[in-house]
């Protein structure tokens, strides 16, 4: 049992009809540590016990046993404050980190539950842009967070690999395409001819008619149409995989929209049988006016399926295949309505799991110069962005540490780490400002700052020789404020992972790692680690080791590499 569990146990024995889990989760860590290391507020109990909260606090504190490791219990107004014996506190937390190493923080909180995460999901033959970066990075972090706390995450890349754009692309390719150019420039060339199609179609609407014809051929299984389509998908996947490789991201499934082609007829029948399908201007829809939403489009006038039809079919398929506890969709918030609509259709179909579908929206990316990257607007290519971040990282490394080995690899880790960290730094709904200078500032709350702190800890350990880290440590030597602060941050790490999962918010982990780095850097500046005498040196090295381990684990959960030298 850790401190909080022991406090919860002692409290629940002193409170009639207590719910120990609820007590556990109400225990707080005061922001002003002169008020104790843990605090239990009694406001909630007032309703049940029908007494004033301060009186309840007083009565419980008199009745309860002192938990192990607690030095002093004090009542201040409605709070019961607990003061830990610092040596016990430090020892417990450090021993736990040593025992579990990179596994520290991981738990079986979600054991036995599957969570499907639908993220990245770019559109074939269209560029992978900065908006897809957010989905990719947030989704990957959530994937790792859920896995770390015992869920089984299933990562799905719901590729946009079917739909009207392919009819247009086939026409464009047949008219203006060149095989070699496509093979050389992949998506850039495809999107060039795609844009050209739109320009030409404005003058010449017959092109649209032709494109529809090709789409129908695709739907009917025409070989020429499908061969071209498959080729476009392969070309696009090559680029996507290059980016995923650099971001170190893999998916468990790449079943995109086209996978549902032969599964939609049954779903449309089901919608019809359950009396939900109505006609509107020749199209088939589910009327949602009762729920204050525009209709959900199921079939186009020509019988073609649509984005919502594919999502509904995919959800039913995923429930059957993965029996998910939650199925989570990570997209920009401009898709809020789309998800609200088809989630409603699932509910109206009578699926009791409709409440387990979760849309996790995120804000836009602003490019610092005021331009926004939206679906229609100005598109910024992902690879250009990664390249410029890596180049800038390389320049900084060249200035700071020109003799570093392996500079190229480290610049890649730092540049990409900076992009990811910046994306995960705030609550996801906030817009992200894409400012290379800021996100690569080694002194800011940035990826490079965290990586640098990690490298600093590694360097201390290298100089000390790893053999210095052992369990035979006098923990009472670490009772100074800076050391205790480090341990406090370490101790909260497991809960932060759980909190991040409950809110679908990776920034909770990001900020926690920042807090750990700040606490460690204060400790590092206040104390001499290697220069202190033997026992103290041993204790401080142990603390450094624990910090290094947790930074490493936190960064890897966020999808960021942690070089040992920078
Ligand atoms: N391909 C879509 C886009 O780029 C995102 C798909 C999100 N996932 C989903 N199941 N709808 O906007």
XYZ file of C-alpha atoms and ligand atoms in Angstrom:
578
model
C 0.000 0.000 0.000
C 1.193 3.497 -0.687
C 0.594 6.575 1.428
C -2.715 7.475 -0.103
C -4.034 3.953 0.236
C -3.024 3.809 3.885
C -4.661 7.153 4.574
C -7.831 6.071 2.773
C -7.854 2.851 4.782
C -7.487 4.645 8.110
C -10.121 7.229 7.177
C -12.624 4.663 6.036
C -12.347 2.813 9.335
C -13.219 6.017 11.148
C -16.176 6.963 8.927
C -19.443 5.045 9.160
C -20.568 3.475 5.847
C -17.520 4.831 4.089
C -16.733 4.062 0.472
C -13.004 3.535 0.478
C -12.520 4.182 -3.244
C -14.377 7.428 -3.032
C -12.315 8.477 -0.046
C -9.157 7.534 -1.869
C -10.012 9.671 -4.853
C -10.946 12.672 -2.699
C -7.540 12.785 -1.042
C -5.720 15.819 -2.384
C -2.163 16.953 -2.552
C -2.163 20.519 -1.204
C -0.564 23.090 -3.449
C 0.838 24.803 -0.373
C 2.919 22.052 1.158
C 3.223 23.818 4.489
C -0.340 22.563 4.895
C 0.714 18.935 4.813
C 1.523 16.355 2.182
C -2.011 15.004 1.798
C -5.361 16.517 2.643
C -8.843 15.118 3.023
C -11.721 17.592 2.568
C -14.900 16.837 4.530
C -17.420 18.884 2.546
C -18.968 15.933 0.758
C -19.583 14.081 4.008
C -21.580 16.995 5.397
C -24.618 16.027 3.328
C -24.675 12.469 4.591
C -23.703 13.138 8.191
C -25.720 16.349 8.491
C -23.044 18.180 10.411
C -20.802 21.120 9.677
C -17.711 20.046 7.704
C -15.178 21.422 10.249
C -16.874 19.455 13.004
C -16.765 16.296 10.895
C -13.072 16.855 10.226
C -12.401 17.206 13.936
C -14.382 14.105 14.886
C -12.811 11.888 12.250
C -9.314 13.037 13.110
C -9.871 12.176 16.774
C -11.307 8.791 15.965
C -8.877 7.626 13.301
C -5.635 5.707 13.764
C -2.491 7.306 12.491
C -1.544 5.620 9.193
C 1.966 4.202 8.884
C 4.479 6.759 7.725
C 2.341 9.718 8.834
C 4.037 11.939 11.373
C 1.280 14.360 12.200
C -2.439 14.861 11.549
C -3.890 18.345 11.780
C -7.366 19.768 11.226
C -7.717 23.125 9.473
C -11.342 24.116 8.928
C -12.950 21.375 6.873
C -9.659 19.699 5.983
C -7.775 16.905 7.669
C -4.131 17.419 6.784
C -1.535 14.676 6.911
C 2.177 15.249 7.293
C 4.328 12.411 5.998
C 7.533 11.277 7.626
C 9.790 12.454 4.811
C 12.291 9.619 5.022
C 9.555 7.021 4.774
C 7.902 8.889 1.919
C 11.094 9.208 -0.095
C 12.120 5.662 0.511
C 8.797 4.226 -0.538
C 8.634 6.109 -3.751
C 12.239 5.586 -4.808
C 12.210 1.890 -3.992
C 9.083 1.535 -6.077
C 10.736 3.215 -9.052
C 13.872 1.063 -8.681
C 11.827 -2.086 -8.518
C 9.689 -1.361 -11.544
C 12.028 0.836 -13.594
C 10.406 1.787 -16.917
C 7.297 -0.052 -15.774
C 6.816 2.363 -12.899
C 3.518 4.200 -13.301
C 1.944 1.422 -15.289
C -1.032 -0.318 -13.721
C -3.840 -2.746 -14.380
C -6.527 -0.122 -13.988
C -8.154 -0.999 -17.329
C -7.441 -4.712 -17.229
C -9.636 -6.849 -19.442
C -10.979 -3.900 -21.427
C -10.389 -3.140 -25.090
C -10.262 0.400 -26.328
C -10.406 1.134 -30.024
C -8.699 4.347 -31.074
C -9.355 5.721 -34.548
C -6.689 8.272 -35.365
C -4.596 9.843 -38.083
C -6.905 8.555 -40.852
C -5.618 10.735 -43.702
C -7.248 10.850 -47.105
C -5.619 8.971 -49.919
C -4.310 11.047 -52.808
C -4.523 14.168 -50.707
C -1.554 15.523 -48.832
C -0.934 14.551 -45.233
C -1.215 17.994 -43.721
C -0.599 19.624 -40.408
C -4.188 18.966 -39.274
C -3.612 15.221 -39.601
C -0.511 15.614 -37.493
C -2.631 16.534 -34.502
C -4.859 13.490 -34.850
C -1.832 11.259 -35.296
C 0.097 12.588 -32.337
C -2.839 12.807 -29.908
C -4.112 9.395 -30.953
C -0.731 7.765 -30.545
C -0.262 9.273 -27.077
C -3.702 8.077 -25.985
C -2.962 4.651 -27.435
C 0.149 4.432 -25.258
C -1.520 5.906 -22.176
C -4.363 3.385 -22.274
C -1.951 0.520 -22.836
C 0.175 1.691 -19.926
C -2.741 1.474 -17.532
C -3.740 -2.012 -18.518
C -6.248 -1.560 -21.326
C -5.684 -3.289 -24.600
C -5.512 -0.477 -27.150
C -6.408 -1.172 -30.763
C -5.090 1.533 -33.080
C -7.033 1.960 -36.284
C -6.082 4.105 -39.244
C -9.441 4.663 -40.910
C -7.940 5.680 -44.216
C -10.033 7.898 -46.441
C -9.596 5.519 -49.353
C -13.004 5.613 -51.008
C -15.357 8.272 -52.273
C -15.964 10.851 -54.958
C -12.383 12.102 -55.079
C -11.297 8.922 -56.825
C -13.600 9.379 -59.800
C -12.141 12.842 -60.209
C -8.630 11.617 -59.812
C -9.061 8.956 -62.462
C -10.329 11.535 -64.935
C -7.507 13.903 -64.029
C -4.900 11.195 -64.385
C -6.201 10.035 -67.741
C -6.214 13.593 -69.028
C -3.103 15.165 -67.551
C -1.323 12.467 -65.598
C 2.074 11.006 -66.210
C 3.080 7.714 -64.638
C 6.687 8.675 -64.078
C 5.820 11.983 -62.481
C 3.444 10.255 -60.065
C 6.032 7.645 -59.189
C 8.630 10.326 -58.605
C 6.565 12.934 -56.732
C 3.811 10.686 -55.354
C 1.120 12.621 -53.514
C 2.420 16.001 -54.642
C 1.777 15.035 -58.250
C -1.574 13.424 -57.456
C -2.767 16.476 -55.613
C -1.492 18.710 -58.409
C -3.688 16.987 -60.974
C -6.546 16.814 -58.478
C -6.435 20.576 -57.981
C -6.233 21.016 -61.738
C -9.367 18.912 -62.090
C -11.269 21.294 -59.826
C -10.101 24.333 -61.740
C -10.997 22.833 -65.098
C -14.335 21.488 -63.895
C -15.427 25.020 -63.026
C -15.279 25.849 -66.746
C -16.277 22.443 -67.977
C -18.946 20.654 -65.885
C -18.844 17.657 -68.205
C -15.723 16.628 -66.304
C -17.768 16.115 -63.155
C -20.139 13.929 -65.095
C -17.200 11.868 -66.310
C -15.853 11.570 -62.769
C -19.187 10.280 -61.540
C -19.069 7.702 -64.287
C -15.715 6.424 -63.045
C -16.934 6.298 -59.478
C -19.849 4.147 -60.594
C -17.382 1.894 -62.427
C -15.347 1.570 -59.236
C -18.464 0.640 -57.333
C -19.320 -1.960 -59.950
C -15.899 -3.543 -59.695
C -14.518 -2.426 -63.070
C -10.932 -3.637 -63.359
C -9.395 -0.585 -64.960
C -10.983 1.713 -62.387
C -9.979 -0.483 -59.459
C -6.404 -0.938 -60.691
C -5.938 2.804 -60.849
C -7.587 3.247 -57.468
C -5.296 0.620 -55.905
C -2.281 2.301 -57.421
C -3.304 5.677 -55.975
C -3.703 4.044 -52.566
C -0.251 2.435 -52.768
C 1.386 5.689 -53.820
C -0.226 7.500 -50.917
C 0.605 4.810 -48.385
C 4.251 5.141 -49.314
C 4.226 8.748 -48.220
C 2.096 8.124 -45.138
C 4.381 5.310 -44.030
C 7.421 7.495 -44.451
C 5.873 9.989 -42.040
C 4.689 7.315 -39.600
C 8.182 5.866 -39.641
C 9.676 9.188 -38.622
C 7.072 9.649 -35.924
C 7.611 6.072 -34.794
C 3.955 5.201 -35.103
C 2.307 1.921 -36.004
C -1.332 0.926 -36.277
C -2.948 -2.388 -35.504
C -5.292 -1.981 -38.445
C -5.326 0.032 -41.651
C -8.887 -0.862 -42.551
C -10.051 2.286 -44.267
C -13.353 3.359 -45.685
C -13.177 1.008 -48.675
C -13.109 -1.996 -46.355
C -16.784 -1.377 -45.624
C -17.936 -1.430 -49.267
C -19.401 -4.900 -49.025
C -20.744 -4.387 -45.509
C -22.861 -1.317 -46.057
C -25.816 -2.838 -47.894
C -26.734 -4.850 -44.807
C -26.424 -1.800 -42.614
C -28.603 0.293 -44.917
C -31.186 -2.523 -44.830
C -31.050 -2.538 -41.079
C -31.633 1.215 -40.935
C -34.579 0.759 -43.264
C -36.033 -2.189 -41.346
C -35.884 -0.291 -38.115
C -37.937 2.414 -39.750
C -35.326 5.126 -39.697
C -34.663 5.654 -43.398
C -36.550 8.406 -45.177
C -36.275 10.003 -48.565
C -35.253 13.555 -49.177
C -34.733 14.958 -52.659
C -33.946 11.518 -53.948
C -31.353 10.812 -51.282
C -31.827 8.544 -48.252
C -31.401 10.070 -44.849
C -32.115 9.585 -41.179
C -34.182 12.516 -40.001
C -32.710 13.993 -36.818
C -34.822 17.147 -36.554
C -36.263 15.874 -33.290
C -32.737 16.123 -31.878
C -32.061 19.548 -33.365
C -29.631 18.231 -35.917
C -29.617 18.235 -39.700
C -30.342 14.816 -41.240
C -27.670 12.146 -41.362
C -27.019 11.295 -45.023
C -27.003 7.571 -45.770
C -27.293 7.190 -49.567
C -26.747 9.691 -52.343
C -29.251 10.120 -55.115
C -27.278 7.710 -57.320
C -27.238 5.133 -54.527
C -23.623 5.818 -53.556
C -22.725 5.634 -49.875
C -21.339 8.461 -47.822
C -18.880 9.197 -45.042
C -21.496 8.643 -42.273
C -22.674 5.361 -43.832
C -19.114 4.079 -43.679
C -18.665 5.230 -40.089
C -21.871 3.542 -38.967
C -20.837 0.293 -40.665
C -17.341 0.535 -39.222
C -18.621 1.015 -35.671
C -20.855 -2.060 -35.902
C -17.982 -4.063 -37.355
C -15.595 -2.893 -34.631
C -18.002 -3.750 -31.851
C -18.273 -7.290 -33.233
C -14.554 -7.619 -33.859
C -13.054 -6.031 -30.761
C -15.909 -5.942 -28.256
C -14.659 -2.533 -27.226
C -15.238 -0.843 -23.917
C -14.855 2.486 -25.728
C -14.355 3.390 -29.366
C -12.645 6.741 -29.629
C -12.381 9.020 -32.678
C -9.714 11.693 -32.825
C -10.475 14.464 -35.301
C -10.567 18.239 -35.578
C -13.579 19.834 -33.946
C -15.065 20.788 -37.309
C -16.327 17.193 -37.414
C -18.328 17.532 -34.178
C -21.659 17.493 -35.973
C -20.753 14.507 -38.146
C -20.020 12.407 -35.072
C -23.008 13.653 -33.085
C -25.254 12.711 -36.016
C -24.129 9.201 -36.650
C -23.685 8.402 -32.927
C -27.377 9.302 -32.695
C -28.198 6.911 -35.540
C -26.418 4.095 -33.683
C -28.470 4.923 -30.616
C -31.710 4.959 -32.631
C -30.783 1.581 -34.084
C -31.018 0.359 -30.514
C -27.380 -0.529 -29.878
C -26.862 -0.367 -26.154
C -23.196 0.458 -26.690
C -23.901 3.746 -28.473
C -22.744 5.561 -25.338
C -19.327 3.961 -25.673
C -18.576 5.879 -28.857
C -16.498 8.906 -27.988
C -15.520 11.772 -30.223
C -12.311 13.385 -29.024
C -12.041 16.692 -30.891
C -9.062 19.006 -31.113
C -8.453 22.611 -32.113
C -6.891 24.029 -35.245
C -3.259 24.651 -35.950
C -2.309 28.255 -36.388
C 0.883 28.919 -38.216
C 1.987 31.847 -36.147
C 1.550 34.154 -39.124
C -2.200 34.061 -38.594
C -2.917 31.581 -41.336
C -4.972 28.607 -40.386
C -4.759 25.246 -41.926
C -8.290 24.080 -42.525
C -9.831 21.503 -44.768
C -10.388 23.912 -47.589
C -7.720 26.494 -46.927
C -4.052 26.751 -47.262
C -2.429 23.369 -46.813
C 0.907 22.901 -45.146
C 2.655 19.643 -45.788
C 3.633 17.493 -42.902
C 6.990 16.483 -44.259
C 8.060 20.073 -44.846
C 7.204 20.831 -41.268
C 9.133 17.908 -39.854
C 12.084 18.786 -42.036
C 12.199 22.382 -40.939
C 11.974 21.409 -37.263
C 14.811 18.920 -37.698
C 16.947 21.443 -39.564
C 16.482 24.011 -36.860
C 17.323 21.439 -34.195
C 20.493 20.591 -36.110
C 21.523 24.263 -36.168
C 21.001 24.594 -32.426
C 22.950 21.417 -31.709
C 25.737 22.684 -33.931
C 25.960 25.824 -31.787
C 25.630 24.169 -28.411
C 27.500 20.924 -28.805
C 29.394 20.669 -32.105
C 31.389 17.609 -31.025
C 28.377 15.463 -30.260
C 28.413 11.973 -31.795
C 25.491 10.936 -33.877
C 24.341 14.508 -34.450
C 22.028 13.648 -37.290
C 19.975 11.139 -35.361
C 19.786 13.417 -32.344
C 18.633 16.370 -34.456
C 15.873 14.137 -35.814
C 14.820 13.114 -32.285
C 14.909 16.688 -31.017
C 13.174 18.271 -34.009
C 10.384 15.735 -34.146
C 10.152 15.584 -30.367
C 9.656 19.355 -30.322
C 6.783 19.137 -32.799
C 5.052 16.361 -30.867
C 5.589 17.952 -27.468
C 4.259 21.295 -28.681
C 1.149 19.592 -29.946
C 0.532 17.821 -26.649
C 1.376 20.692 -24.365
C -2.117 22.179 -24.005
C -5.587 20.862 -23.613
C -6.299 19.444 -27.065
C -9.268 21.705 -27.777
C -7.014 24.758 -27.770
C -5.542 25.887 -31.043
C -1.892 25.049 -31.444
C 0.476 27.758 -32.559
C 3.132 26.382 -34.766
C 6.157 28.489 -33.932
C 9.459 26.717 -34.528
C 11.445 29.201 -32.447
C 9.242 28.705 -29.443
C 8.944 24.952 -29.599
C 12.679 24.507 -29.973
C 13.557 26.853 -27.132
C 15.710 24.752 -24.807
C 14.748 26.934 -21.850
C 11.000 26.944 -22.421
C 8.467 24.306 -21.462
C 9.337 22.333 -24.555
C 10.326 18.927 -25.840
C 14.011 19.864 -26.097
C 13.974 21.141 -22.506
C 12.693 17.777 -21.301
C 15.078 15.841 -23.517
C 17.924 18.006 -22.301
C 17.010 17.339 -18.673
C 16.948 13.630 -19.431
C 20.357 13.832 -21.091
C 21.666 15.773 -18.099
C 20.491 13.023 -15.739
C 22.068 10.403 -18.011
C 25.323 12.313 -17.944
C 25.376 12.386 -14.128
C 24.773 8.644 -14.059
C 27.433 8.018 -16.665
C 29.984 9.956 -14.691
C 28.970 8.198 -11.491
C 29.173 4.723 -12.987
C 25.953 2.763 -12.868
C 27.180 0.522 -10.072
C 26.604 3.417 -7.709
C 22.857 2.890 -7.955
C 21.933 0.337 -5.352
C 19.275 -0.156 -2.757
C 21.474 0.271 0.236
C 20.705 3.929 0.662
C 20.111 6.161 3.640
C 16.977 7.885 2.370
C 16.808 10.265 5.304
C 19.671 12.142 3.664
C 17.240 13.349 0.982
C 15.048 15.383 3.286
C 15.869 18.766 1.804
C 12.992 20.537 0.116
C 14.224 20.146 -3.456
C 14.677 16.383 -3.120
C 11.320 15.923 -1.440
C 9.681 17.904 -4.231
C 11.194 15.628 -6.839
C 9.848 12.594 -4.997
C 6.430 14.122 -4.691
C 6.218 14.638 -8.445
C 7.467 11.094 -9.023
C 4.820 9.738 -6.686
C 1.986 11.342 -8.636
C 2.995 9.899 -11.998
C 0.775 6.772 -11.890
C -2.330 8.818 -11.107
C -1.556 11.285 -13.845
C -1.639 8.511 -16.416
C -5.067 7.490 -15.207
C -6.334 11.059 -15.144
C -5.069 11.593 -18.695
C -6.943 8.489 -19.842
C -10.190 9.522 -18.183
C -10.138 12.921 -19.833
C -8.551 11.771 -23.096
C -5.951 14.471 -22.448
C -2.279 13.695 -23.096
C -1.317 17.178 -21.881
C -1.778 15.945 -18.320
C 1.226 13.697 -18.882
C 3.140 16.393 -20.770
C 2.723 18.919 -17.969
C 3.634 16.352 -15.380
C 6.920 15.608 -17.089
C 7.610 19.342 -17.211
C 6.946 19.534 -13.466
C 9.341 16.646 -12.910
C 12.058 18.316 -14.982
C 11.607 21.606 -13.156
C 11.818 19.919 -9.769
C 14.871 17.950 -10.840
C 16.650 20.975 -12.297
C 16.126 22.832 -9.028
C 17.543 19.862 -7.144
C 20.463 19.756 -9.574
C 21.267 23.434 -9.097
C 20.836 23.395 -5.326
C 22.964 20.336 -4.707
C 26.242 18.913 -5.743
C 25.532 15.343 -6.736
C 28.890 13.835 -7.591
C 30.891 16.084 -5.269
C 29.056 15.135 -2.088
C 30.381 12.587 0.404
C 29.816 8.881 -0.184
C 26.443 8.272 1.456
C 24.873 11.483 0.246
C 26.302 10.977 -3.214
C 24.738 7.538 -3.358
C 21.345 8.865 -2.333
C 21.434 11.706 -4.849
C 22.501 9.416 -7.658
C 19.587 7.178 -6.808
C 17.226 10.114 -7.038
C 18.731 11.082 -10.382
C 18.289 7.549 -11.623
C 14.611 7.565 -10.676
C 14.063 10.883 -12.447
C 15.799 9.715 -15.597
C 13.688 6.578 -15.657
C 10.383 8.387 -15.308
C 11.219 11.106 -17.866
C 12.161 8.382 -20.290
C 8.963 6.471 -19.698
C 6.797 9.603 -19.921
C 8.395 10.723 -23.159
C 8.023 7.329 -24.713
C 4.332 7.303 -23.813
C 3.989 10.624 -25.630
C 5.822 9.132 -28.613
C 9.057 11.071 -28.142
C 12.584 9.669 -28.162
C 14.933 10.564 -25.349
C 18.576 10.744 -26.505
C 21.141 9.984 -23.806
C 23.345 12.826 -24.958
C 22.505 16.150 -26.514
N -10.362 10.960 -43.238
C -11.002 11.916 -42.385
C -10.379 13.291 -42.600
O -9.256 13.405 -43.008
C -10.876 11.567 -40.917
C -11.492 10.252 -40.516
C -11.724 10.141 -39.046
N -12.238 8.860 -38.636
C -13.483 8.462 -38.840
N -13.808 7.238 -38.480
N -14.397 9.246 -39.342
O -11.040 14.292 -42.332
